[in-house]
Amino acid sequence: VACKDWLTNKVDRCVGGKVAKQQCCGSLQLPLNDVGVMALDYQGLKGIATSIGHAAASALIDEKAGSKNAIAEALTNLVWAPLENDLASVSLSANWMWPCRNPGEDARLYSAVEAASEFAIALGINIPTGKDSLSMKQKYRDAEVLSPGTVIISAAGQCADLRKVVEPVLKVTENNRIIYIDFSGDELELGGSSFAQTRNKVGSKTPTINDDAYFKKAFNAVQTLIKQDWVTAGHDISAGGLITALLEMCFPEVNTGALINLQVLAEKDPVKLLFAENSAVLLQTDRAEETEEFLREAGIRYAVIGKAVQGKALTLENPDLSFDIEIYRDLWFRTSYQLDEKQCQNNKAAERYENYKVQPLSFKFPDHFTGKLPELPSGKKFKAAIIREKGSNSEREMAHAMYLAGFDVKDVHMTDLISGRENLEDIQFIGAVGGFSNSDVLGSAKGWAGAFKYNEKANTVLQNFFARKDTLSVGICNGCQLFVELGLINPGHDKKPKMRHNDSHKHESNFSSVKIQKNDSVMFSTLEGSTLGVWISHGEGKFSFPYAEDKYHIVAKYGYEAYPANPNGSDYNTAMMASDDGRHLVMMPHIERSVFQWNWAHYPKNRKDEVSPWLEAFVNARIWLERNK
């Protein structure tokens, strides 16, 4: 029970442009989401929701309860995505890890599998697949260590609407209420809990799911509330108990606390009340009366326990306690910081620990932005091309952004250019995409650049394209590294910019923000003055400039100069740079992965936009070509 930022910030969690819900949430972008969601395509609003659950410590006490609690946790994590057919949409995968062929363990495994099977059957869902690791014992010279029998449950189901996925981020509104909903039907117990582990204990009694039919009913009731847009925030409490869930729901925003009265839960033992991990959820609603009426009619056990308020404290009554959100958020984050120290260089782990809570995302949209899909031109379209190499991975989202802007998009691989199959003569807009060309074994796109430099046909085609006055280009991430390495953005400079390793010397994946500067870029001049959220994901994204800032056409800078908002330490806080004539643009942020509202990890409240402002950059490219044909 601690922050996992050290893990989530080093893996690419926006690749493909179909990521609708990943780990991080709120203006502080903390990894607290219970459910992940991937869009099925770029056209609609359906997706696949996934989650996991496990209860290894619980299974040490009672293998049957461990199986049921693992399934229950996976489902109370998954419930926050509106599923096409509620619980009937769900399929499970079970990964059994057990020290078989040791006294009593085979019988315990049989019992655990039987309990999982019976619970799934009662819920009306299936477990069609899984994986077994049944020799989980390590022998040493003077001892044998047995792994605790564990089942890891992966849950998946079709998400009906990407826009309605609920996050554990409390909203401070006038009529908000926080509601506790019990799923377990069991007495509160501390056995197998995180609290017990902090006392170096396992415990002798662990909670379980007492009524399988009721669990199903409670799950489907929460689903109905979500689909009716009555749930503004939600979190399960099976990892750390009620107090952990309440604190975590306060953490992702600044100046957000809660007033909670737990007398209604009628539990005399305050430790059990705060730390028991019985299957249950917290949800927040602005429509408390209607929500309570619905839950009563559905026969669901619930309790209204409080509300979110502005402030920096979580205040409890019965028991009477107060928690300073900023202090406890730092305690929660500190474990991540300590692990991050082992993988970061240049004191960046400490900088992240100091800055994560003082860099909230804040946006300024263009006044003229409507959020509507652009009207596509009739008749013959301008041709755009995606340029990619071995290891590229962003071609589909880039191509779709160009297509939405009105281009006829062509896929061009380096082998097409090297062989002479493609000469780009009918292309007026090219996009060099992100990824890890040639695995980046030589550094930032150096292998890709070499494929141009040392192949006469490819080199001639690219030089001819950039020499024309009717062409545009954009290089994003790996493509940015490519164009900078080839010296295409500042051809008149004796000394060229370089792309260096991030100051942290590790891959950085983050939803950050950029401020669009006053600029004459073809793609971004209309967005001047905006501050927009955007994905970044790179290991070598640091712009290193040999000259003063006024020698460069810097189009956008990161929302904050300090790490981690500026993920790489670029000179002059540079995020995007254009050629002097504004036709050719390079950037490290992935605007092509940020074109939909559901792409953003944090979006302005109460907007229902079909596209984000980033699509305007691609539309601007088409408009420029129309005006200059």
PDB file of N, CA and C in Angstrom, residues 55-106:
ATOM      1  N   ALA A  55      -4.938 -11.887  -3.133  1.00  0.00           N
ATOM      2  CA  ALA A  55      -5.110 -11.872  -1.676  1.00  0.00           C
ATOM      3  C   ALA A  55      -4.235 -12.971  -1.069  1.00  0.00           C
ATOM      4  N   ALA A  56      -2.923 -12.853  -1.293  1.00  0.00           N
ATOM      5  CA  ALA A  56      -2.000 -13.903  -0.866  1.00  0.00           C
ATOM      6  C   ALA A  56      -1.990 -14.090   0.646  1.00  0.00           C
ATOM      7  N   ALA A  57      -1.970 -12.982   1.399  1.00  0.00           N
ATOM      8  CA  ALA A  57      -1.939 -13.103   2.861  1.00  0.00           C
ATOM      9  C   ALA A  57      -3.234 -13.697   3.390  1.00  0.00           C
ATOM     10  N   SER A  58      -4.338 -13.312   2.766  1.00  0.00           N
ATOM     11  CA  SER A  58      -5.629 -13.881   3.148  1.00  0.00           C
ATOM     12  C   SER A  58      -5.658 -15.391   2.918  1.00  0.00           C
ATOM     13  N   ALA A  59      -5.050 -15.836   1.817  1.00  0.00           N
ATOM     14  CA  ALA A  59      -5.045 -17.266   1.491  1.00  0.00           C
ATOM     15  C   ALA A  59      -4.187 -18.076   2.454  1.00  0.00           C
ATOM     16  N   LEU A  60      -3.220 -17.443   3.111  1.00  0.00           N
ATOM     17  CA  LEU A  60      -2.435 -18.160   4.110  1.00  0.00           C
ATOM     18  C   LEU A  60      -3.307 -18.599   5.287  1.00  0.00           C
ATOM     19  N   ILE A  61      -4.319 -17.801   5.579  1.00  0.00           N
ATOM     20  CA  ILE A  61      -5.230 -18.115   6.684  1.00  0.00           C
ATOM     21  C   ILE A  61      -6.306 -19.095   6.223  1.00  0.00           C
ATOM     22  N   ASP A  62      -6.884 -18.816   5.059  1.00  0.00           N
ATOM     23  CA  ASP A  62      -8.000 -19.620   4.538  1.00  0.00           C
ATOM     24  C   ASP A  62      -7.919 -19.580   3.022  1.00  0.00           C
ATOM     25  N   GLU A  63      -7.501 -20.699   2.427  1.00  0.00           N
ATOM     26  CA  GLU A  63      -7.304 -20.708   0.977  1.00  0.00           C
ATOM     27  C   GLU A  63      -8.595 -20.444   0.206  1.00  0.00           C
ATOM     28  N   LYS A  64      -9.731 -20.849   0.744  1.00  0.00           N
ATOM     29  CA  LYS A  64     -11.004 -20.574   0.080  1.00  0.00           C
ATOM     30  C   LYS A  64     -11.294 -19.073   0.076  1.00  0.00           C
ATOM     31  N   ALA A  65     -11.112 -18.438   1.222  1.00  0.00           N
ATOM     32  CA  ALA A  65     -11.328 -16.995   1.309  1.00  0.00           C
ATOM     33  C   ALA A  65     -10.335 -16.253   0.426  1.00  0.00           C
ATOM     34  N   GLY A  66      -9.096 -16.745   0.364  1.00  0.00           N
ATOM     35  CA  GLY A  66      -8.097 -16.102  -0.483  1.00  0.00           C
ATOM     36  C   GLY A  66      -8.525 -16.074  -1.940  1.00  0.00           C
ATOM     37  N   SER A  67      -9.071 -17.187  -2.429  1.00  0.00           N
ATOM     38  CA  SER A  67      -9.543 -17.240  -3.816  1.00  0.00           C
ATOM     39  C   SER A  67     -10.691 -16.267  -4.042  1.00  0.00           C
ATOM     40  N   LYS A  68     -11.656 -16.271  -3.153  1.00  0.00           N
ATOM     41  CA  LYS A  68     -12.819 -15.399  -3.324  1.00  0.00           C
ATOM     42  C   LYS A  68     -12.432 -13.926  -3.204  1.00  0.00           C
ATOM     43  N   ASN A  69     -11.530 -13.629  -2.261  1.00  0.00           N
ATOM     44  CA  ASN A  69     -11.102 -12.232  -2.101  1.00  0.00           C
ATOM     45  C   ASN A  69     -10.313 -11.735  -3.297  1.00  0.00           C
ATOM     46  N   ALA A  70      -9.530 -12.629  -3.916  1.00  0.00           N
ATOM     47  CA  ALA A  70      -8.772 -12.237  -5.105  1.00  0.00           C
ATOM     48  C   ALA A  70      -9.722 -11.895  -6.252  1.00  0.00           C
ATOM     49  N   ILE A  71     -10.731 -12.724  -6.458  1.00  0.00           N
ATOM     50  CA  ILE A  71     -11.731 -12.442  -7.496  1.00  0.00           C
ATOM     51  C   ILE A  71     -12.495 -11.171  -7.155  1.00  0.00           C
ATOM     52  N   ALA A  72     -12.870 -11.037  -5.887  1.00  0.00           N
ATOM     53  CA  ALA A  72     -13.635  -9.860  -5.464  1.00  0.00           C
ATOM     54  C   ALA A  72     -12.847  -8.581  -5.693  1.00  0.00           C
ATOM     55  N   GLU A  73     -11.538  -8.587  -5.369  1.00  0.00           N
ATOM     56  CA  GLU A  73     -10.744  -7.387  -5.559  1.00  0.00           C
ATOM     57  C   GLU A  73     -10.649  -7.023  -7.041  1.00  0.00           C
ATOM     58  N   ALA A  74     -10.443  -8.029  -7.886  1.00  0.00           N
ATOM     59  CA  ALA A  74     -10.391  -7.749  -9.323  1.00  0.00           C
ATOM     60  C   ALA A  74     -11.690  -7.102  -9.794  1.00  0.00           C
ATOM     61  N   LEU A  75     -12.809  -7.561  -9.247  1.00  0.00           N
ATOM     62  CA  LEU A  75     -14.107  -7.042  -9.692  1.00  0.00           C
ATOM     63  C   LEU A  75     -14.424  -5.676  -9.101  1.00  0.00           C
ATOM     64  N   THR A  76     -14.055  -5.423  -7.842  1.00  0.00           N
ATOM     65  CA  THR A  76     -14.294  -4.086  -7.285  1.00  0.00           C
ATOM     66  C   THR A  76     -13.314  -3.060  -7.857  1.00  0.00           C
ATOM     67  N   ASN A  77     -12.237  -3.517  -8.500  1.00  0.00           N
ATOM     68  CA  ASN A  77     -11.388  -2.627  -9.280  1.00  0.00           C
ATOM     69  C   ASN A  77     -11.986  -2.371 -10.661  1.00  0.00           C
ATOM     70  N   LEU A  78     -12.575  -3.400 -11.240  1.00  0.00           N
ATOM     71  CA  LEU A  78     -13.126  -3.307 -12.597  1.00  0.00           C
ATOM     72  C   LEU A  78     -14.442  -2.550 -12.644  1.00  0.00           C
ATOM     73  N   VAL A  79     -15.167  -2.509 -11.547  1.00  0.00           N
ATOM     74  CA  VAL A  79     -16.537  -1.993 -11.538  1.00  0.00           C
ATOM     75  C   VAL A  79     -16.619  -0.533 -11.970  1.00  0.00           C
ATOM     76  N   TRP A  80     -15.497   0.204 -11.924  1.00  0.00           N
ATOM     77  CA  TRP A  80     -15.533   1.642 -12.222  1.00  0.00           C
ATOM     78  C   TRP A  80     -15.584   1.942 -13.713  1.00  0.00           C
ATOM     79  N   ALA A  81     -15.477   0.926 -14.538  1.00  0.00           N
ATOM     80  CA  ALA A  81     -15.704   1.103 -15.972  1.00  0.00           C
ATOM     81  C   ALA A  81     -17.095   0.607 -16.306  1.00  0.00           C
ATOM     82  N   PRO A  82     -17.928   1.397 -17.003  1.00  0.00           N
ATOM     83  CA  PRO A  82     -19.273   0.935 -17.348  1.00  0.00           C
ATOM     84  C   PRO A  82     -19.198  -0.193 -18.362  1.00  0.00           C
ATOM     85  N   LEU A  83     -19.589  -1.389 -17.962  1.00  0.00           N
ATOM     86  CA  LEU A  83     -19.461  -2.566 -18.814  1.00  0.00           C
ATOM     87  C   LEU A  83     -20.727  -2.769 -19.645  1.00  0.00           C
ATOM     88  N   GLU A  84     -20.553  -3.318 -20.823  1.00  0.00           N
ATOM     89  CA  GLU A  84     -21.645  -3.460 -21.786  1.00  0.00           C
ATOM     90  C   GLU A  84     -22.842  -4.185 -21.182  1.00  0.00           C
ATOM     91  N   ASN A  85     -22.583  -5.305 -20.496  1.00  0.00           N
ATOM     92  CA  ASN A  85     -23.659  -6.095 -19.884  1.00  0.00           C
ATOM     93  C   ASN A  85     -23.390  -6.331 -18.400  1.00  0.00           C
ATOM     94  N   ASP A  86     -22.932  -5.286 -17.717  1.00  0.00           N
ATOM     95  CA  ASP A  86     -22.636  -5.372 -16.288  1.00  0.00           C
ATOM     96  C   ASP A  86     -21.703  -6.557 -16.006  1.00  0.00           C
ATOM     97  N   LEU A  87     -21.959  -7.302 -14.938  1.00  0.00           N
ATOM     98  CA  LEU A  87     -21.058  -8.386 -14.553  1.00  0.00           C
ATOM     99  C   LEU A  87     -21.006  -9.491 -15.608  1.00  0.00           C
ATOM    100  N   ALA A  88     -22.062  -9.649 -16.380  1.00  0.00           N
ATOM    101  CA  ALA A  88     -22.079 -10.685 -17.420  1.00  0.00           C
ATOM    102  C   ALA A  88     -21.051 -10.423 -18.510  1.00  0.00           C
ATOM    103  N   SER A  89     -20.503  -9.220 -18.564  1.00  0.00           N
ATOM    104  CA  SER A  89     -19.489  -8.889 -19.571  1.00  0.00           C
ATOM    105  C   SER A  89     -18.117  -9.445 -19.224  1.00  0.00           C
ATOM    106  N   VAL A  90     -17.933  -9.904 -17.992  1.00  0.00           N
ATOM    107  CA  VAL A  90     -16.589 -10.146 -17.458  1.00  0.00           C
ATOM    108  C   VAL A  90     -16.116 -11.574 -17.726  1.00  0.00           C
ATOM    109  N   SER A  91     -14.846 -11.668 -18.087  1.00  0.00           N
ATOM    110  CA  SER A  91     -14.127 -12.941 -18.097  1.00  0.00           C
ATOM    111  C   SER A  91     -12.889 -12.797 -17.220  1.00  0.00           C
ATOM    112  N   LEU A  92     -12.483 -13.911 -16.604  1.00  0.00           N
ATOM    113  CA  LEU A  92     -11.345 -13.894 -15.697  1.00  0.00           C
ATOM    114  C   LEU A  92     -10.223 -14.785 -16.211  1.00  0.00           C
ATOM    115  N   SER A  93      -9.027 -14.437 -15.815  1.00  0.00           N
ATOM    116  CA  SER A  93      -7.872 -15.309 -16.011  1.00  0.00           C
ATOM    117  C   SER A  93      -7.258 -15.546 -14.640  1.00  0.00           C
ATOM    118  N   ALA A  94      -6.902 -16.810 -14.363  1.00  0.00           N
ATOM    119  CA  ALA A  94      -6.374 -17.165 -13.044  1.00  0.00           C
ATOM    120  C   ALA A  94      -4.948 -17.681 -13.170  1.00  0.00           C
ATOM    121  N   ASN A  95      -4.033 -17.019 -12.489  1.00  0.00           N
ATOM    122  CA  ASN A  95      -2.631 -17.432 -12.470  1.00  0.00           C
ATOM    123  C   ASN A  95      -2.339 -18.027 -11.093  1.00  0.00           C
ATOM    124  N   TRP A  96      -2.245 -19.348 -11.045  1.00  0.00           N
ATOM    125  CA  TRP A  96      -2.038 -20.038  -9.772  1.00  0.00           C
ATOM    126  C   TRP A  96      -0.554 -20.210  -9.508  1.00  0.00           C
ATOM    127  N   MET A  97      -0.114 -19.757  -8.345  1.00  0.00           N
ATOM    128  CA  MET A  97       1.282 -19.935  -7.923  1.00  0.00           C
ATOM    129  C   MET A  97       1.268 -20.646  -6.574  1.00  0.00           C
ATOM    130  N   TRP A  98       1.752 -21.889  -6.552  1.00  0.00           N
ATOM    131  CA  TRP A  98       1.558 -22.722  -5.364  1.00  0.00           C
ATOM    132  C   TRP A  98       2.746 -23.667  -5.168  1.00  0.00           C
ATOM    133  N   PRO A  99       3.145 -23.876  -3.929  1.00  0.00           N
ATOM    134  CA  PRO A  99       4.250 -24.796  -3.650  1.00  0.00           C
ATOM    135  C   PRO A  99       3.774 -26.244  -3.535  1.00  0.00           C
ATOM    136  N   CYS A 100       3.388 -26.813  -4.647  1.00  0.00           N
ATOM    137  CA  CYS A 100       2.830 -28.171  -4.626  1.00  0.00           C
ATOM    138  C   CYS A 100       3.882 -29.215  -4.217  1.00  0.00           C
ATOM    139  N   ARG A 101       3.369 -30.427  -3.948  1.00  0.00           N
ATOM    140  CA  ARG A 101       4.188 -31.567  -3.534  1.00  0.00           C
ATOM    141  C   ARG A 101       4.922 -31.293  -2.219  1.00  0.00           C
ATOM    142  N   ASN A 102       4.278 -30.482  -1.392  1.00  0.00           N
ATOM    143  CA  ASN A 102       4.717 -30.271  -0.019  1.00  0.00           C
ATOM    144  C   ASN A 102       3.537 -30.588   0.886  1.00  0.00           C
ATOM    145  N   PRO A 103       3.792 -31.027   2.112  1.00  0.00           N
ATOM    146  CA  PRO A 103       2.705 -31.506   2.982  1.00  0.00           C
ATOM    147  C   PRO A 103       1.527 -30.536   3.064  1.00  0.00           C
ATOM    148  N   GLY A 104       0.353 -30.995   2.690  1.00  0.00           N
ATOM    149  CA  GLY A 104      -0.882 -30.232   2.810  1.00  0.00           C
ATOM    150  C   GLY A 104      -1.148 -29.265   1.684  1.00  0.00           C
ATOM    151  N   GLU A 105      -0.125 -28.948   0.860  1.00  0.00           N
ATOM    152  CA  GLU A 105      -0.303 -27.902  -0.138  1.00  0.00           C
ATOM    153  C   GLU A 105      -1.161 -28.345  -1.322  1.00  0.00           C
ATOM    154  N   ASP A 106      -1.070 -29.593  -1.716  1.00  0.00           N
ATOM    155  CA  ASP A 106      -1.903 -30.061  -2.830  1.00  0.00           C
ATOM    156  C   ASP A 106      -3.383 -29.992  -2.456  1.00  0.00           C
TER     157      ASP A 106
END
